[in-house]
Tab-separated table of C-alpha atoms in Angstrom:
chain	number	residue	atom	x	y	z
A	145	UNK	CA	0.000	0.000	0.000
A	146	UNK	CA	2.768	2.255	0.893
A	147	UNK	CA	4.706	1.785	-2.147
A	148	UNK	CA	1.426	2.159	-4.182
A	149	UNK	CA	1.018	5.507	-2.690
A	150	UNK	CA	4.068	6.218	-3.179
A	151	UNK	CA	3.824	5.926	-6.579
A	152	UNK	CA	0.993	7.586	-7.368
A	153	UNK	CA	2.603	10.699	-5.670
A	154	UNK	CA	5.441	10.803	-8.064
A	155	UNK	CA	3.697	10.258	-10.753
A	156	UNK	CA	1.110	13.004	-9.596
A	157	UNK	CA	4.497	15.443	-9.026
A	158	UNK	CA	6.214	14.412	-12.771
A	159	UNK	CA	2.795	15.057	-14.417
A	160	UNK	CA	2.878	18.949	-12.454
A	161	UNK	CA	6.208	19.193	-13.175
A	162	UNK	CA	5.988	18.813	-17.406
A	163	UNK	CA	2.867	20.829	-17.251
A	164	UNK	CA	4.034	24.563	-17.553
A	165	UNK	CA	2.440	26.745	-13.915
A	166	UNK	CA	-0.709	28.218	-15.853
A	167	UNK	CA	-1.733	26.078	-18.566
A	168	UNK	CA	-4.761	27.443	-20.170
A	169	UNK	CA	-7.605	25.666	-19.400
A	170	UNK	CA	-9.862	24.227	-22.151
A	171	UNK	CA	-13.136	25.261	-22.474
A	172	UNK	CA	-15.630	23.104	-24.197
A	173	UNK	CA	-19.455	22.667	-25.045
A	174	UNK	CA	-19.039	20.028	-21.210
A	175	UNK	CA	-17.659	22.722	-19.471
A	176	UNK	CA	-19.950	25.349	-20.962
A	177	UNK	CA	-23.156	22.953	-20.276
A	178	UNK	CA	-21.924	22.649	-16.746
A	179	UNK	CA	-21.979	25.754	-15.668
A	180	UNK	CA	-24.874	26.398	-17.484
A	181	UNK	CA	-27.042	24.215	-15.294
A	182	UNK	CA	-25.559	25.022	-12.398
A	183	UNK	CA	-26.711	28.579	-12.423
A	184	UNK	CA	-30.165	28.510	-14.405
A	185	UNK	CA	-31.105	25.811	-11.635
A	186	UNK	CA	-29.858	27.707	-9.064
A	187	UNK	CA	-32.173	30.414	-10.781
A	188	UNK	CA	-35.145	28.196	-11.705
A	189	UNK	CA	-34.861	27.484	-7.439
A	190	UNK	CA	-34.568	31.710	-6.606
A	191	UNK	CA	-31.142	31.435	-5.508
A	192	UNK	CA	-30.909	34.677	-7.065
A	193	UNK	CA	-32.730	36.228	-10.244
A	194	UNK	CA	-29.585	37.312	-11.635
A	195	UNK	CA	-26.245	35.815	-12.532
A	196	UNK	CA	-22.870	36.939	-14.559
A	197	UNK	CA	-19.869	34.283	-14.820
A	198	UNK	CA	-16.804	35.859	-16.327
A	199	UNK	CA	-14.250	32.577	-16.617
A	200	UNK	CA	-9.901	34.047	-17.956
A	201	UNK	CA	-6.630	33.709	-17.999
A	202	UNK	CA	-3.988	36.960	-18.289
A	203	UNK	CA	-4.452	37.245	-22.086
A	204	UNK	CA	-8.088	35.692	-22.877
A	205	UNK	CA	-11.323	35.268	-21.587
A	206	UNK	CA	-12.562	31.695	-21.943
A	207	UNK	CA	-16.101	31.961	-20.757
A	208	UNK	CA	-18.027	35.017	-20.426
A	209	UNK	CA	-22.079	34.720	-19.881
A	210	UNK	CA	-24.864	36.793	-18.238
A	211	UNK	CA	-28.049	35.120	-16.593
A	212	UNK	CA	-31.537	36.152	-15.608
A	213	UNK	CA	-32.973	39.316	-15.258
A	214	UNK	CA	-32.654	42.183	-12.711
A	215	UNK	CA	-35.699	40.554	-10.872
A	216	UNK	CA	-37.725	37.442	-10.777
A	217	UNK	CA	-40.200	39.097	-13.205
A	218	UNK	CA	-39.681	37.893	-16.767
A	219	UNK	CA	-40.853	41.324	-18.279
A	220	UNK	CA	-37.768	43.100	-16.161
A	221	UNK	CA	-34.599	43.840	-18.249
A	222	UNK	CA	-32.091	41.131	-18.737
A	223	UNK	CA	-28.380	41.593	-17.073
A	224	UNK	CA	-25.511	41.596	-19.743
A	225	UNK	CA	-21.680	41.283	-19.102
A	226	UNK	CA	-21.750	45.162	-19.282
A	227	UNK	CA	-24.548	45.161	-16.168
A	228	UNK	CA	-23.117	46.980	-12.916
A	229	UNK	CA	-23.523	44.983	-9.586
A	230	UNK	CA	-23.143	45.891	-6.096
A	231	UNK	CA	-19.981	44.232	-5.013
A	232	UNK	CA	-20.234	44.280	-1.621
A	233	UNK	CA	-17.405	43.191	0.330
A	234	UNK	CA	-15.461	42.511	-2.266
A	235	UNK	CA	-15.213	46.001	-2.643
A	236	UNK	CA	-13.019	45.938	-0.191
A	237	UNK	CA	-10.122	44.069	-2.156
A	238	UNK	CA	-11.065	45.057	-5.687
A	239	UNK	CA	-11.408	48.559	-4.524
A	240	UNK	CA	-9.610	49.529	-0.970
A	241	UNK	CA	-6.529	47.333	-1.189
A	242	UNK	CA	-6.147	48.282	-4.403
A	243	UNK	CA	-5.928	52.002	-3.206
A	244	UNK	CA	-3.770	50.855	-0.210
A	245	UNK	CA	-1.271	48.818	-2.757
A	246	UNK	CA	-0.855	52.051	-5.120
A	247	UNK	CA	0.239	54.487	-2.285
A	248	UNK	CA	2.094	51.283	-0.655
A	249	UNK	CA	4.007	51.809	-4.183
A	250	UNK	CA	4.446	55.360	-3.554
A	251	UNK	CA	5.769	55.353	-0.644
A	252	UNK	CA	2.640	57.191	0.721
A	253	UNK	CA	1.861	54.478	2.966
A	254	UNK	CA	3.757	51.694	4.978
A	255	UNK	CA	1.942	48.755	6.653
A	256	UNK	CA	3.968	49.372	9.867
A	257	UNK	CA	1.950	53.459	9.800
A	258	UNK	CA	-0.292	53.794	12.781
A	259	UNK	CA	-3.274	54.407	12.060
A	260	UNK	CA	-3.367	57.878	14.061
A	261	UNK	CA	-0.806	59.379	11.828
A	262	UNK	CA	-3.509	59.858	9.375
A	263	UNK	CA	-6.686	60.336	11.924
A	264	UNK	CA	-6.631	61.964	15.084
A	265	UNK	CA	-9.597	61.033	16.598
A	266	UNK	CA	-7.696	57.368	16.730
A	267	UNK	CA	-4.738	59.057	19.046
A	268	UNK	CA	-6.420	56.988	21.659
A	269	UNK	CA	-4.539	54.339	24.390
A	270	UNK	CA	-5.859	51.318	23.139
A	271	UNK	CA	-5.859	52.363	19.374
A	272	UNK	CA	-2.664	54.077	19.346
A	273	UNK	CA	-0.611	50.412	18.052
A	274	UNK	CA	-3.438	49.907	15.883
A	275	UNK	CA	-1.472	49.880	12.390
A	276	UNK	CA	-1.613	49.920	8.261
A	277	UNK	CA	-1.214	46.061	8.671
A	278	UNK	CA	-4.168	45.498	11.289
A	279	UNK	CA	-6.304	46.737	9.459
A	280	UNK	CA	-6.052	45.785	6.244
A	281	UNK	CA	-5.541	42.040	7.579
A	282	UNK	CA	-8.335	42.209	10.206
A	283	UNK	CA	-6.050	41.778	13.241
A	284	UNK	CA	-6.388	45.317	14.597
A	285	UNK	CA	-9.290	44.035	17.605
A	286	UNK	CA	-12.211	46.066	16.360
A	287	UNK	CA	-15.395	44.534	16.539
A	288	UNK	CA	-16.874	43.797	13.083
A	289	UNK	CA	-19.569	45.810	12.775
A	290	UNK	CA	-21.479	48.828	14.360
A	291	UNK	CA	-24.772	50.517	13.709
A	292	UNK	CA	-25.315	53.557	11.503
A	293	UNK	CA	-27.562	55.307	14.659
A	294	UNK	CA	-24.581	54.546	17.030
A	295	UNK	CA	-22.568	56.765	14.721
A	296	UNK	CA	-25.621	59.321	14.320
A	297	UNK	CA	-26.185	59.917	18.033
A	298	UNK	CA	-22.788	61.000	18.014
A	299	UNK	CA	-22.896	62.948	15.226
A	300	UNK	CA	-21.824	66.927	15.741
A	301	UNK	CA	-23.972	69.540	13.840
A	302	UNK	CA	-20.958	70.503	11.868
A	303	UNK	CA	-19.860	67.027	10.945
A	304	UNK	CA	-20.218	64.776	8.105
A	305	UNK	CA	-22.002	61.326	8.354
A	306	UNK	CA	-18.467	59.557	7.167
A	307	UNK	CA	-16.706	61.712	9.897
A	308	UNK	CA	-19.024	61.083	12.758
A	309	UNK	CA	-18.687	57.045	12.159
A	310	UNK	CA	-15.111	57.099	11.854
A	311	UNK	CA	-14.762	58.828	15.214
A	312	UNK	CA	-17.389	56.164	16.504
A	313	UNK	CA	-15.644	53.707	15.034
A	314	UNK	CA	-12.538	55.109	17.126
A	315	UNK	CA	-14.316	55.349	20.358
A	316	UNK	CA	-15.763	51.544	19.926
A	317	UNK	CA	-13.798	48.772	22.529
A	318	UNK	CA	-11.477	46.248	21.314
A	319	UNK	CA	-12.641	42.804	21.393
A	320	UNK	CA	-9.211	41.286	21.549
A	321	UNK	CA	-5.887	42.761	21.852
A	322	UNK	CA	-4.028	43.769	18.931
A	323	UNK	CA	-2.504	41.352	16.600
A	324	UNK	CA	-3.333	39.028	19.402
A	325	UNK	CA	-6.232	37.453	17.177
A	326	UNK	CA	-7.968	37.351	14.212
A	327	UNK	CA	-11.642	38.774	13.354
A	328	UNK	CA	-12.860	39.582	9.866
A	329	UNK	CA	-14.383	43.198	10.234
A	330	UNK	CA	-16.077	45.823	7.812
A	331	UNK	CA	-14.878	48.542	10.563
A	332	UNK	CA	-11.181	47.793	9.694
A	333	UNK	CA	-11.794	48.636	5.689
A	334	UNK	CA	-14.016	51.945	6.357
A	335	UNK	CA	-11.305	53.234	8.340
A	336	UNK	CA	-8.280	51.970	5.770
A	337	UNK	CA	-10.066	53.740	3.013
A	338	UNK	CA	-10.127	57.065	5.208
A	339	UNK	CA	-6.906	56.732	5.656
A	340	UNK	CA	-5.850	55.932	1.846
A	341	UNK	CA	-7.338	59.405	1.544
A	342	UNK	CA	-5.679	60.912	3.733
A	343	UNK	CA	-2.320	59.685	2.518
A	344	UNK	CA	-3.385	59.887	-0.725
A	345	UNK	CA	-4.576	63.697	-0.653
A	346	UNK	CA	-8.048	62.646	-2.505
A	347	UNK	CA	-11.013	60.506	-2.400
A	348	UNK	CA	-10.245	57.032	-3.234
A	349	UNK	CA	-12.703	56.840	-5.994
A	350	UNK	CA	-10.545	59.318	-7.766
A	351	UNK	CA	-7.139	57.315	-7.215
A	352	UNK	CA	-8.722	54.315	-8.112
A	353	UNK	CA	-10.283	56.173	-11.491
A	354	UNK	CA	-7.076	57.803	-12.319
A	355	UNK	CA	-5.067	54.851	-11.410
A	356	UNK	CA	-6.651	51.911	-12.077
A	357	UNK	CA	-10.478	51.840	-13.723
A	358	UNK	CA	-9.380	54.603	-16.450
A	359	UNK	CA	-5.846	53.303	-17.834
A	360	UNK	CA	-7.642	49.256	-17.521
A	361	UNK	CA	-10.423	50.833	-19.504
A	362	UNK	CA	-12.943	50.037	-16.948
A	363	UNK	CA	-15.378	52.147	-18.160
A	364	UNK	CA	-18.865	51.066	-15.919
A	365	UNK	CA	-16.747	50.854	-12.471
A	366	UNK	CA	-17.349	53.497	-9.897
A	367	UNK	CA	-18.745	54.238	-6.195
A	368	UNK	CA	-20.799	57.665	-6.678
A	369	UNK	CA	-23.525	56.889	-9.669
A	370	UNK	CA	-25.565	58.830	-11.616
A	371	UNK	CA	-29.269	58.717	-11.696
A	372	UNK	CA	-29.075	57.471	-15.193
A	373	UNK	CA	-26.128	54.502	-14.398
A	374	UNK	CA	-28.087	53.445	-11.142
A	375	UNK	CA	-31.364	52.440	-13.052
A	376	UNK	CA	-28.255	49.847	-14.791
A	377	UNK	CA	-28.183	47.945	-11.803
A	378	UNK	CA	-30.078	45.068	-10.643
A	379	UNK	CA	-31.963	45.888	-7.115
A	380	UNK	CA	-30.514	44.566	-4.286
A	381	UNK	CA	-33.932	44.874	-2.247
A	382	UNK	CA	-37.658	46.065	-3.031
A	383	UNK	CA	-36.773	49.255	-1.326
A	384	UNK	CA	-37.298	52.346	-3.382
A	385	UNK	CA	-34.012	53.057	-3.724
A	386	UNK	CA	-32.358	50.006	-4.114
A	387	UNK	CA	-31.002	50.355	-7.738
A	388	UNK	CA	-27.328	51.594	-7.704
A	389	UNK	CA	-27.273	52.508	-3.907
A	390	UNK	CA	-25.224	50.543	-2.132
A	391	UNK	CA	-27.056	47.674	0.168
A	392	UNK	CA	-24.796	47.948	2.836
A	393	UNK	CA	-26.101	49.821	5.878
A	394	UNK	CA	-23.197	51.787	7.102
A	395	UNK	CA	-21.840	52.283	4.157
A	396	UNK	CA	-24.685	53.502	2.844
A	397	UNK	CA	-24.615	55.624	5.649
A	398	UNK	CA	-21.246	56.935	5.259
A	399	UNK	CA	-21.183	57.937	1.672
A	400	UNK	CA	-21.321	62.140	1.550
A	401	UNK	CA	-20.692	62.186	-2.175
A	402	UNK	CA	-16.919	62.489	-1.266
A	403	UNK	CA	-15.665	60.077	0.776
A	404	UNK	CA	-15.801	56.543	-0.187
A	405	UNK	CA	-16.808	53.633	2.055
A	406	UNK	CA	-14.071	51.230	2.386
A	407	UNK	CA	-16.250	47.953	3.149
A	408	UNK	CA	-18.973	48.144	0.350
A	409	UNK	CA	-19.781	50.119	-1.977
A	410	UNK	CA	-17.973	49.900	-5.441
A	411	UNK	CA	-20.177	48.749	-8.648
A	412	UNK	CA	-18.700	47.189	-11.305
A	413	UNK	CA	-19.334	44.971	-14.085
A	414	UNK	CA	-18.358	41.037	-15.458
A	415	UNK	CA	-16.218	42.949	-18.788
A	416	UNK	CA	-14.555	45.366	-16.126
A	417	UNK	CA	-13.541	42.960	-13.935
A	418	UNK	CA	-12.289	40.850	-16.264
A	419	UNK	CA	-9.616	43.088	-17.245
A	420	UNK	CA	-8.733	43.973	-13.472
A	421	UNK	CA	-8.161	40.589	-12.902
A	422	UNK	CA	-6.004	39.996	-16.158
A	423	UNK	CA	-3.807	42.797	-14.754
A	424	UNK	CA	-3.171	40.926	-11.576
A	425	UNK	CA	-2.111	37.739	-13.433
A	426	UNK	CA	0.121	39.762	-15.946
A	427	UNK	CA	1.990	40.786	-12.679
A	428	UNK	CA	0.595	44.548	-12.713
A	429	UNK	CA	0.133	45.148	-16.322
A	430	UNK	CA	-2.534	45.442	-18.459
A	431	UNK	CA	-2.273	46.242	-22.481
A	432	UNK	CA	1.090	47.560	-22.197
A	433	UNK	CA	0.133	49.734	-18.958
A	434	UNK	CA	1.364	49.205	-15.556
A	435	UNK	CA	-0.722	49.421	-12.895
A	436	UNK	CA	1.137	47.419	-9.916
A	437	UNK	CA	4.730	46.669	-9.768
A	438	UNK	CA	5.440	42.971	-9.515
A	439	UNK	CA	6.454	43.341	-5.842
A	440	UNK	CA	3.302	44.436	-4.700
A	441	UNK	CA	1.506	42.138	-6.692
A	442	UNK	CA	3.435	39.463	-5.004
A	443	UNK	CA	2.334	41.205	-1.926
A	444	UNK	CA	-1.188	40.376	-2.552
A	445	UNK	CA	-0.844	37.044	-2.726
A	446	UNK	CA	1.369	36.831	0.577
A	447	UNK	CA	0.349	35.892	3.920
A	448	UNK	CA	1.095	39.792	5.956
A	449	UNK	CA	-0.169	38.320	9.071
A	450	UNK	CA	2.502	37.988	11.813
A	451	UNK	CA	2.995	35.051	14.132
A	452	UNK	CA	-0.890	33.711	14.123
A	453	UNK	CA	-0.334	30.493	11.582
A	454	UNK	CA	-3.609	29.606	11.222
A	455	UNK	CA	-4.389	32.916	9.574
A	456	UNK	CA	-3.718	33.348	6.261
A	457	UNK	CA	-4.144	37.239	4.881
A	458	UNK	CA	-2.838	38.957	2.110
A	459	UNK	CA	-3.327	42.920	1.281
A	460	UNK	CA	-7.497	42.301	1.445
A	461	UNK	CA	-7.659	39.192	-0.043
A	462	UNK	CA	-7.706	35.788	1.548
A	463	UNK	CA	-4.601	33.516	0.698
A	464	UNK	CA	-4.669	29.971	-0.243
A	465	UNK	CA	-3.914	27.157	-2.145
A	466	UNK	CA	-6.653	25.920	-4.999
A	467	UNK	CA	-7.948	22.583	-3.129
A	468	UNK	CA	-7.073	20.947	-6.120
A	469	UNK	CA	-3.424	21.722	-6.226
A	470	UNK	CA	-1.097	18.894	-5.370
A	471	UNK	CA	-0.075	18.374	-1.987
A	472	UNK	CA	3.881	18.366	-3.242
A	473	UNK	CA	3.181	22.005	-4.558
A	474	UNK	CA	4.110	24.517	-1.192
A	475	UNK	CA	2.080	27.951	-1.140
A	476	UNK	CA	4.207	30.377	-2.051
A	477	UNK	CA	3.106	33.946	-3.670
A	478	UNK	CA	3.362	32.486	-7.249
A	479	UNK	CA	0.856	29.488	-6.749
A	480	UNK	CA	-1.343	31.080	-4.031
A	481	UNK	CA	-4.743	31.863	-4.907
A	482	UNK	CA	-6.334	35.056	-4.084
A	483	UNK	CA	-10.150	35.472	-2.928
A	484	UNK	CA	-12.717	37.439	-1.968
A	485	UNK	CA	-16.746	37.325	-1.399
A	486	UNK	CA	-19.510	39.708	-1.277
A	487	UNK	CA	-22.599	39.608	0.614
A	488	UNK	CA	-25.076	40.663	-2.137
A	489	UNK	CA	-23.708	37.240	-3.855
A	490	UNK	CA	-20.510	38.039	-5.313
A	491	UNK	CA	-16.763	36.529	-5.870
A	492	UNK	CA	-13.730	36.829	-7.337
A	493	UNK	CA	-10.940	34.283	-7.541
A	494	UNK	CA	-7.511	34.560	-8.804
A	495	UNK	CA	-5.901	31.891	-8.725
A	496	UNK	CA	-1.303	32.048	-9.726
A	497	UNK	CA	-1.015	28.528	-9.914
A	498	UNK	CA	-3.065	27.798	-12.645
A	499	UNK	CA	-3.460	31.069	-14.271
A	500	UNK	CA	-7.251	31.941	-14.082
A	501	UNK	CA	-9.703	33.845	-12.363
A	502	UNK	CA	-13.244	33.583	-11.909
A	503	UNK	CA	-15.754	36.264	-11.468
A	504	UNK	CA	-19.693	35.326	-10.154
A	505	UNK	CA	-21.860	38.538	-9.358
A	506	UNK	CA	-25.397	38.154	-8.349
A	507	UNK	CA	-27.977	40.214	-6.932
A	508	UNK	CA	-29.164	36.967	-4.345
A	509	UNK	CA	-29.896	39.787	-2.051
A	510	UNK	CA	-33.174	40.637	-4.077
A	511	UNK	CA	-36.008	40.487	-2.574
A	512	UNK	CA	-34.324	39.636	0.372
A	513	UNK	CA	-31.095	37.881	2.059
A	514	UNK	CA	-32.604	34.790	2.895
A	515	UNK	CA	-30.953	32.492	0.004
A	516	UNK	CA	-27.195	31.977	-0.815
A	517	UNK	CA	-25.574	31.064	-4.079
A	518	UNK	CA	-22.954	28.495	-2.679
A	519	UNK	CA	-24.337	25.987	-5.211
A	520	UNK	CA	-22.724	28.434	-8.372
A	521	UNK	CA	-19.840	29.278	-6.576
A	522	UNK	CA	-19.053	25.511	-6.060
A	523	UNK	CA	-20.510	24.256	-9.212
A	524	UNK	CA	-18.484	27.247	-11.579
A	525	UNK	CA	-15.358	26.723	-9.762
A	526	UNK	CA	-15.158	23.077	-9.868
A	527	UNK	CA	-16.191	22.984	-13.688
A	528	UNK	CA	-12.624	25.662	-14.090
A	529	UNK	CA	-11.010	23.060	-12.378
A	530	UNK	CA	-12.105	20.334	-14.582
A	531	UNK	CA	-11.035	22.206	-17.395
A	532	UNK	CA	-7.798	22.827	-16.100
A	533	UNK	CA	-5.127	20.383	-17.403
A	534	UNK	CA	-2.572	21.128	-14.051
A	535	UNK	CA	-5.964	19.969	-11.731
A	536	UNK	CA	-7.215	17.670	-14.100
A	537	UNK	CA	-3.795	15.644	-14.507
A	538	UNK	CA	-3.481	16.085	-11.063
A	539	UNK	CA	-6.342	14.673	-10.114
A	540	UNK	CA	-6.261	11.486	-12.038
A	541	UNK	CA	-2.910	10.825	-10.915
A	542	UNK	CA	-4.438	10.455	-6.740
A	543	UNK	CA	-4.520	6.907	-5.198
């Protein structure tokens, strides 16, 4: 038995090894069909009403296809690849550790800044250790939410709504020491994004335009809508204004027309995304531009969580290895994959190894959060993997 397995693990490693890192995967009519039925019967059930699956590598999209309509009704419009969606939390990689990995380039911004360099309401005893790094790996200690009427019964007659919750946000108790634990928190990513502006000297949505959505030619990304681009989106609730505001509560509540919310908030599309993520594979360039130098790209897809092992952070994104990828292959930056969610039903994977992303956007949230789309995030991701001749090899080689 031992010798069997033995084996079978070299021949699993040789097979890796004469497969270049990043084989294209090949799509065909199976792997179209599949994740075809995976998300119209995910629809057909009211998983969600809507769905876009944008499937690439660094130089070509292999499967791009829009689903459904904005709602359940048949007579409302149908979503495209162009359609904007609510990201979410994944706003908070695509969008605020983007900003925080541009002035990290600069030299605007280290990870080891406290955070009350850039704010002084945070010049406070327990938040005064509170860094770059804590935050944008959730190990600073603040809770992970707070209510937008906390903020508001706080609230000055001469301040903002986005500066009266960042000085609640300040004033709020630990709930562990810091760097002493681990707790994924939508507090940590409004404050980074206040501080990216602050380093930054303007809102992030305009260093993200300027920097990133413009030069990548992501034409339908943005936080601030107009009344035209918002009836684009799909609803996220039947709430009158539910089209192209953003379903998150306090960030929603924090949004002055200026200042961007760091947890939620960004709209984008399947096509724009697309091209974000081909920039991240092409190690910071896109079409002959460059966005990221390859060191902070590398950064992304590094654990920057000190001394807690079971964690396993990069700059916003979570850090792993595809589950498919051979044991024998270690995770390093170069075969890590990169991921993030989003409550309103979104995703994004990147995944180094193999040389693909995936993007899913939904609306699931509409009429209401009581469904999840786990069944298309499983089902699209394992039909990539399929297709993938480094997983696929791989997995006929096992025991």
């Amino acid at each position: 038995m031992k010798t069997r397995l033995l084996v079978s693990a070299l021949v699993a490693l040789l097979v890796c090894s004469l497969l270049p890192v990043g084989a294209v995967p090949v799509f065909d009519d199976t792997s179209r069909k599949t994740i075809d039925k995976v998300v119209q019967e995910s629809i057909a059930k009211h998983d969600a009403p809507s769905c876009v699956v944008v499937v690439g590598s660094k130089d070509k999209v292999l499967f791009a296809k829009a689903y459904g309509h904005f709602t359940y009704d048949v007579n409302s419009p149908l979503v495209t690849l162009d359609t904007p969606y609510d990201m979410a939390s994944c706003s908070k990689a695509v969008g605020t550790a983007t900003a925080t990995a541009l002035l990290l380039q600069d030299g605007k911004l280290k990870l080891e800044d406290p955070v009350s360099k850039y704010l002084k309401c945070w010049d406070r005893d327990d938040k005064r250790t509170i860094t770059v790094r804590n935050l944008i790996t959730h190990t600073s200690g603040l809770p992970s939410y707070t209510s937008a009427s906390k903020a508001e019964k706080g609230r000055t007659s001469d301040e903002t709504h986005a500066d009266a919750l960042i000085k609640c946000i300040a004033s709020l108790p630990l709930e562990y020491k810091t760097n002493k634990g681990w707790l994924y928190a939508c507090l940590n990513f409004l404050t980074l994004a206040r501080v990216n502006e602050q380093a930054a000297g303007v809102s992030q949505e305009t260093l993200l335009r300027e920097r990133v959505f413009r030069p990548l030619g992501m034409t339908n990304s943005g936080y601030y809508l107009s009344d035209s681009r918002k009836l684009l989106c799909p609803p996220t609730s039947r709430a009158r204004d539910c089209q192209g505001n953003v379903h998150d509560p306090l960030a929603n509540y924090y949004r002055d027309g200026y200042h961007c919310p760091g947890n939620a908030g960004l709209f984008t599309t399947g096509n724009d995304l697309a091209k974000f993520c081909q920039m991240i594979l092409s190690d910071g360039v896109w079409d002959g531009k460059r966005i990221l130098k390859p060191e902070i790209v590398d950064m992304l897809f590094t654990n920057q969580i000190l001394d807690q092992p079971n964690e396993s952070w990069g700059l916003g994104w979570g850090v792993s290895k595809n589950r498919r990828c051979p044991a024998s292959v270690k995770l390093t930056p170069k075969t890590a994959t990169i991921s993030h969610t989003g409550y309103t039903g979104t995703s994004v994977d990147i995944d180094r190894y193999s040389g693909t992303f995936v993007v899913i956007l939904t609306n699931r949230v509409y009429p209401d959060d009581s469904t999840n789309v786990n069944a298309i995030r499983r089902g699209v991701k394992a039909a990539v993997s399929d297709a993938d001749p480094l997983y696929k090899q791989a997995e006929a080689a096992k025991p």
